[in-house]
């Protein structure tokens, strides 16, 4: 297939504009700022927010579009990556061709447009995973994955930026909800119970384990159910779901043919002054020390890839117990997005502990790759 460079399907003036906007400075926002600003959803604030996004989103999107053009090992030329690049260029064009936002009607139209942009980018993660898979198929087996460090670093930046873009759009759109649930400001829950979110995420992970293996280990949660702090419940759900799913899979596979009862997966929620820490502990046999560096890379999964050249992305939306190897690195980015982190400590022959640190201060700026 002939490689379609961006300039062939997009006008030269658009490509030049992308280059120009990609050099501009990004502006980060903190969880606290989003929360305080969003707690006063006045018409004027909607317009201010839309004006900010009208300038900020093209800068962030342009940066990613430029990077998508210049990836190593020919990744930029893979059909799936070209598709993602086109989505970014289309979104940049939509934003730049939208006139200045002066009143409530402009703001309403702008909100509909960025909503559509968010939907356009829904499948970026599986599509990029497919691109990496297309690269792996044709890559020289002598190249070790550690040498593909450039690609890992690019994907870290790319997905971190995507989390930020989706947070900003989602926050703006959700603020328009005329009847928000109590304590909810856009995407943020000002009194989120980590124990409750962990319970819901665990139940979701168990039902998938049940579907895949016919049974699932129990999950026990320790922590104060009344403790709350401001955070984004969907982000926390994504991270805990991923960690519990990995633990359930490890325990299930270790005890599948055993007479012994599979041990519980344990979740402990601790509230410190700086951090809320959630520990997910399993006795699933652990990970060898040599394998630990690989678990945060995008080119490694111990499971069969549910995405392949022939599957439609929509089919691949069904969550499996072991996805395309992106769960852990992306969970770590979600944690870092608001100033937290994710660490994995393993005892080979016994089990694994995952420590999810969430900053409860809420005043760290977004990382801006």
XYZ file of N, CA, C and O in Angstrom, residues 46 49-50 53 98 101 104-117 169 172-176:
104
model
N -19.064 29.168 31.379
C -19.076 28.267 30.221
C -18.328 28.905 29.044
O -17.569 28.252 28.352
N -14.582 28.972 29.737
C -14.045 27.616 29.581
C -13.918 27.267 28.094
O -12.899 26.725 27.650
N -14.951 27.586 27.314
C -14.928 27.277 25.873
C -13.814 28.065 25.173
O -13.111 27.531 24.303
N -10.545 26.346 25.889
C -10.392 25.102 25.119
C -10.177 25.390 23.631
O -9.453 24.668 22.951
N -13.360 26.827 13.624
C -14.476 27.328 14.428
C -14.207 28.796 14.786
O -13.126 29.131 15.266
N -15.367 32.481 20.058
C -16.579 32.260 20.865
C -16.917 33.551 21.610
O -16.140 34.009 22.455
N -23.343 32.844 24.288
C -23.825 31.524 24.730
C -24.144 30.603 23.555
O -23.946 29.387 23.651
N -24.609 31.163 22.442
C -24.918 30.320 21.278
C -23.649 29.725 20.681
O -23.602 28.538 20.337
N -22.610 30.564 20.562
C -21.308 30.071 20.073
C -20.821 28.943 20.977
O -20.334 27.909 20.515
N -20.955 29.173 22.283
C -20.462 28.195 23.272
C -21.201 26.866 23.121
O -20.597 25.794 23.178
N -22.514 26.941 22.887
C -23.328 25.726 22.728
C -22.847 24.925 21.518
O -22.666 23.709 21.583
N -22.637 25.634 20.406
C -22.180 24.964 19.179
C -20.779 24.378 19.368
O -20.485 23.270 18.908
N -19.929 25.144 20.032
C -18.560 24.680 20.285
C -18.590 23.395 21.130
O -17.858 22.440 20.859
N -19.468 23.379 22.140
C -19.570 22.203 23.024
C -19.996 20.971 22.229
O -19.452 19.880 22.433
N -20.940 21.149 21.298
C -21.356 20.018 20.455
C -20.188 19.519 19.606
O -20.003 18.320 19.411
N -19.379 20.481 19.098
C -18.264 20.096 18.238
C -17.201 19.312 19.013
O -16.716 18.281 18.549
N -16.847 19.781 20.227
C -15.783 19.058 20.958
C -16.302 17.704 21.463
O -15.532 16.760 21.617
N -17.606 17.623 21.671
C -18.220 16.338 22.028
C -17.980 15.345 20.880
O -17.610 14.191 21.101
N -18.183 15.825 19.654
C -17.984 14.974 18.469
C -16.509 14.599 18.311
O -16.180 13.473 17.921
N -15.616 15.531 18.658
C -14.169 15.237 18.582
C -13.828 14.110 19.558
O -13.095 13.175 19.230
N -12.128 18.075 27.733
C -13.382 18.087 26.964
C -14.519 17.536 27.829
O -15.589 18.132 27.934
N -15.721 19.952 30.550
C -16.523 21.061 29.999
C -17.936 20.571 29.624
O -18.930 21.201 29.962
N -18.001 19.437 28.940
C -19.298 18.919 28.479
C -20.186 18.548 29.673
O -21.364 18.895 29.728
N -19.588 17.856 30.660
C -20.377 17.391 31.816
C -20.918 18.532 32.667
O -21.941 18.392 33.327
N -20.206 19.665 32.679
C -20.678 20.808 33.470
C -22.038 21.309 32.967
O -22.740 22.024 33.676
N -22.402 20.925 31.740
C -23.689 21.348 31.187
C -24.850 20.490 31.685
O -25.996 20.762 31.351
